[in-house]
XYZ file of C-alpha atoms in Angstrom:
326
model
C 56.849 13.402 73.776
C 58.531 10.104 72.831
C 58.861 9.269 76.520
C 55.172 9.834 77.202
C 53.316 6.953 78.901
C 50.038 8.750 79.838
C 48.021 11.325 77.889
C 45.024 12.888 79.690
C 42.735 15.378 78.011
C 40.516 17.150 80.576
C 37.537 19.397 79.714
C 37.604 18.149 76.160
C 34.348 19.971 75.260
C 35.770 23.282 76.504
C 38.923 22.695 74.423
C 36.601 22.248 71.436
C 34.640 25.402 72.222
C 37.808 27.455 72.530
C 39.222 26.143 69.235
C 42.107 24.118 70.660
C 41.193 20.724 69.119
C 43.529 21.257 66.102
C 46.382 21.813 68.530
C 45.323 18.691 70.467
C 45.432 16.703 67.225
C 48.956 17.914 66.517
C 50.134 16.776 69.925
C 48.327 13.412 69.680
C 50.021 12.776 66.328
C 53.430 12.928 68.108
C 52.762 10.726 71.117
C 54.005 7.085 71.173
C 51.525 4.445 69.990
C 52.042 2.494 73.211
C 50.546 4.844 75.840
C 47.570 5.121 78.148
C 44.987 7.735 77.226
C 41.921 9.224 78.990
C 39.504 11.883 77.804
C 37.262 13.752 80.265
C 34.354 15.775 78.918
C 31.204 17.298 80.436
C 29.385 16.639 77.162
C 30.047 14.304 74.251
C 30.044 16.537 71.167
C 30.407 14.699 67.785
C 33.879 16.181 67.283
C 35.015 14.855 70.697
C 33.584 11.407 69.932
C 35.358 11.427 66.539
C 38.620 12.374 68.219
C 38.292 9.535 70.770
C 37.590 6.975 68.032
C 40.629 8.140 66.070
C 43.207 8.135 68.850
C 41.922 5.758 71.545
C 42.231 1.957 71.208
C 39.130 0.031 72.243
C 37.903 2.832 74.492
C 35.567 2.245 77.431
C 32.990 4.959 78.073
C 32.094 5.800 81.656
C 29.134 8.161 82.134
C 28.446 9.843 85.468
C 25.228 11.795 85.889
C 25.334 15.244 87.443
C 23.534 15.455 90.853
C 19.828 16.193 90.501
C 19.842 18.237 93.692
C 21.888 21.226 94.618
C 24.516 20.754 97.342
C 23.000 21.812 100.615
C 26.149 23.659 101.583
C 25.577 26.169 98.743
C 22.932 28.771 99.437
C 21.390 29.752 96.101
C 19.506 33.018 95.674
C 18.585 35.394 92.825
C 18.201 39.162 92.716
C 15.798 40.877 90.355
C 17.237 43.227 87.715
C 14.511 45.788 86.789
C 16.225 47.032 83.637
C 18.706 45.316 81.307
C 20.956 48.393 81.345
C 20.864 48.502 85.179
C 22.565 45.109 85.670
C 25.941 46.577 86.724
C 24.240 49.008 89.131
C 22.327 46.161 90.759
C 25.497 44.130 90.983
C 27.253 46.900 92.909
C 24.277 47.157 95.257
C 24.416 43.378 95.855
C 28.170 43.506 96.516
C 27.558 46.291 99.051
C 24.851 44.287 100.795
C 26.424 40.842 100.664
C 29.984 42.118 101.091
C 31.586 38.840 99.851
C 34.899 37.912 101.384
C 35.905 36.511 98.045
C 33.906 36.021 94.840
C 33.964 34.904 91.235
C 31.637 37.017 89.116
C 30.820 35.191 85.894
C 30.130 37.025 82.629
C 29.790 35.883 79.024
C 32.569 37.618 77.112
C 36.066 38.919 77.567
C 34.885 42.403 76.670
C 32.173 42.233 79.325
C 34.775 41.077 81.855
C 37.063 43.989 81.036
C 34.244 46.578 81.121
C 32.724 45.334 84.353
C 36.137 45.101 86.052
C 36.881 48.697 85.054
C 33.529 49.830 86.510
C 34.150 48.033 89.801
C 37.682 49.332 90.061
C 36.519 52.897 89.320
C 33.977 52.540 92.180
C 36.849 51.629 94.521
C 36.272 47.888 94.707
C 39.089 45.291 94.881
C 38.497 43.486 91.569
C 40.347 42.108 88.569
C 39.500 40.171 85.358
C 40.143 36.560 84.388
C 39.626 35.339 80.814
C 41.139 33.607 77.821
C 43.329 36.532 76.749
C 45.497 36.042 79.841
C 48.505 33.755 79.641
C 48.690 30.738 81.929
C 51.224 32.482 84.160
C 48.982 35.563 84.411
C 46.006 33.381 85.409
C 48.039 31.590 88.070
C 49.284 34.834 89.537
C 45.761 36.262 89.639
C 44.344 33.194 91.355
C 47.159 33.259 93.893
C 46.299 36.860 94.698
C 42.661 35.779 95.203
C 43.720 32.890 97.492
C 45.896 35.187 99.529
C 43.095 37.800 99.767
C 45.206 40.432 98.059
C 42.255 40.799 95.732
C 38.632 40.064 96.739
C 36.584 39.710 93.556
C 37.431 38.288 90.121
C 35.299 38.920 87.070
C 35.651 35.798 84.936
C 34.429 34.156 81.732
C 33.422 30.500 81.761
C 37.007 29.407 81.155
C 37.430 29.885 84.909
C 34.468 27.611 85.797
C 36.363 24.455 84.986
C 39.416 23.198 86.758
C 39.536 26.216 89.071
C 40.244 25.458 92.719
C 39.911 28.056 95.462
C 38.893 26.045 98.493
C 37.485 28.849 100.587
C 35.747 30.976 97.932
C 32.737 32.493 99.676
C 30.578 33.586 96.685
C 29.881 32.811 93.065
C 27.852 35.484 91.223
C 26.196 34.987 87.832
C 26.041 38.425 86.246
C 23.271 36.811 84.226
C 22.149 33.160 84.269
C 24.045 30.978 81.726
C 22.116 29.372 78.876
C 22.763 25.805 80.086
C 22.124 24.112 83.386
C 25.510 22.446 83.007
C 27.302 25.802 82.980
C 25.361 26.871 86.051
C 26.335 23.751 87.939
C 30.019 24.174 87.010
C 29.957 27.806 88.012
C 28.387 27.472 91.445
C 30.594 24.447 92.107
C 33.492 26.818 92.611
C 32.114 27.702 96.064
C 31.074 25.435 98.931
C 34.217 23.303 98.527
C 36.276 21.358 101.054
C 33.401 21.266 103.524
C 32.902 25.054 103.522
C 29.621 26.872 103.119
C 29.086 28.972 100.000
C 26.635 31.368 98.374
C 25.604 31.408 94.710
C 23.853 34.547 93.483
C 22.230 35.130 90.067
C 21.117 38.468 88.689
C 17.837 37.831 86.864
C 15.940 40.132 84.481
C 12.429 39.234 83.252
C 14.003 37.911 80.054
C 16.154 35.537 82.096
C 13.239 33.844 83.898
C 13.190 30.868 81.535
C 16.835 30.144 82.292
C 16.201 30.229 86.011
C 13.190 27.999 85.575
C 15.310 25.374 83.774
C 17.886 25.489 86.554
C 15.176 25.057 89.201
C 13.717 22.085 87.270
C 17.105 20.419 87.243
C 17.963 20.952 90.903
C 14.307 20.250 91.957
C 14.294 23.343 94.093
C 13.051 26.899 93.707
C 15.669 29.590 94.016
C 14.390 32.491 96.175
C 14.174 35.696 94.128
C 14.805 38.889 96.111
C 14.145 42.519 95.102
C 16.910 44.919 94.205
C 18.617 46.024 97.443
C 17.179 49.315 98.706
C 19.130 52.447 99.651
C 18.244 51.964 103.325
C 19.474 48.327 103.276
C 22.822 49.392 101.787
C 23.194 52.264 104.238
C 22.448 49.918 107.094
C 25.095 47.456 105.888
C 27.633 50.258 105.584
C 26.971 51.288 109.182
C 27.374 47.674 110.288
C 30.771 47.552 108.605
C 31.818 50.853 110.169
C 30.773 49.587 113.582
C 32.815 46.420 113.105
C 35.834 48.483 112.074
C 35.280 50.840 115.032
C 35.429 47.880 117.428
C 38.897 47.098 116.123
C 40.052 50.698 116.342
C 38.876 51.027 119.929
C 41.251 48.187 120.849
C 44.150 49.718 118.970
C 47.226 51.404 120.414
C 47.017 54.495 118.188
C 43.751 55.614 119.718
C 45.514 57.466 122.574
C 47.205 59.858 120.123
C 43.805 61.269 119.133
C 42.474 61.813 122.688
C 43.918 65.337 123.005
C 41.950 66.401 119.904
C 38.804 64.894 121.363
C 39.406 66.788 124.613
C 39.824 70.041 122.697
C 36.567 69.457 120.692
C 34.682 68.462 123.868
C 35.078 71.978 125.181
C 32.576 73.019 122.550
C 30.679 69.791 121.721
C 29.542 66.773 123.748
C 31.335 63.497 123.093
C 28.359 61.837 121.393
C 28.186 64.625 118.788
C 31.941 64.331 118.189
C 31.655 60.534 117.711
C 28.684 60.973 115.361
C 30.578 63.516 113.279
C 33.585 61.168 112.990
C 31.237 58.353 111.842
C 29.635 60.645 109.300
C 33.040 61.524 107.859
C 33.901 57.835 107.491
C 30.424 57.051 106.054
C 30.632 59.833 103.471
C 33.749 58.215 101.958
C 31.582 55.453 100.471
C 30.585 55.988 96.845
C 27.144 57.559 96.297
C 24.162 55.196 96.098
C 22.166 55.201 92.861
C 19.021 57.230 93.351
C 16.855 54.686 91.424
C 17.469 51.847 93.887
C 14.506 52.629 96.080
C 12.206 52.790 93.067
C 13.524 49.495 91.751
C 13.387 47.725 95.092
C 9.767 48.772 95.644
C 8.576 47.475 92.286
C 6.724 44.189 92.209
C 9.436 41.549 92.318
C 7.985 38.842 94.462
C 9.121 38.496 97.982
C 11.757 35.886 98.506
C 10.239 32.583 97.520
C 10.667 29.708 99.848
C 12.569 26.804 98.439
C 10.475 23.768 97.642
C 10.843 20.646 95.511
C 10.301 21.074 91.790
C 9.549 18.176 89.533
C 12.284 17.454 86.991
C 10.950 16.450 83.615
C 14.188 16.988 81.807
C 17.001 14.535 81.399
C 20.014 15.844 83.257
C 23.279 16.304 81.436
C 26.111 13.980 82.235
C 29.892 14.021 82.437
C 31.504 11.490 80.180
C 34.871 9.913 80.715
C 36.535 7.858 77.937
C 39.604 5.864 78.707
C 41.621 3.208 76.935
C 44.771 1.224 77.342
C 47.179 0.260 74.610
């Protein structure tokens, strides 16, 4: 550290929330007195301000307000959760319907991340967990698997919302809306990057409506709320996927090896019946659909609301940057 010329502390408020400030103090106590320093923080908690006054010389504070409108390249929608205990079931229905190419699914706690990941994996989905219990090398390996599409969906705590870069991430899903608008903005900002389109989905129970309202007030836009996906909608999406896969198989070289079997079967059945039976076999490999979905999707949930401007009476949070030179 005696050769250090620059010290940059990014996401200072998150370092505080995760209990790392004592470690930061130990490091700062060892750096040379003649050095450049910069602190970056989404919020200016008293402890962060105290830290900056202690270690920065004549600091200059730069405050940048968060955008008051959502990026147009991110499509924001919400799905209604009819029962608190049904949140994971509704999530699986949404994943079936939306079929994200890649997604970050945000949850509150490490335990929740582990439990939800286990449920998704047990249902046959390509998913893994990302949270503070993982070492830095484990996190980097997991993100590399996500970037290379060796895994599709990552269940993450908010530690992943900051400083995470996956340029072509197609979806961000809030398992439940976060308590703060700032967390929501950081979360959905993981998609729609590098000029790409993105989709941000929030699962909203009646008890979550106030959180969604605060988000809408901040972005000055209503977020359409859709009913729980129905059984017929999911079955239709599964058939679409099978049709897309079938198009690829019909162009493949291995198809010819199965023609003798088709010829044999055609002596007893017509070819349309044979094709339908093959599709049924493929379709039946999907996990069973929860019986309650049709009941939930038919309950009053409000048809998708059209987006419209919403007045913002709240002061938006800001990102603060403190820097100083020797």
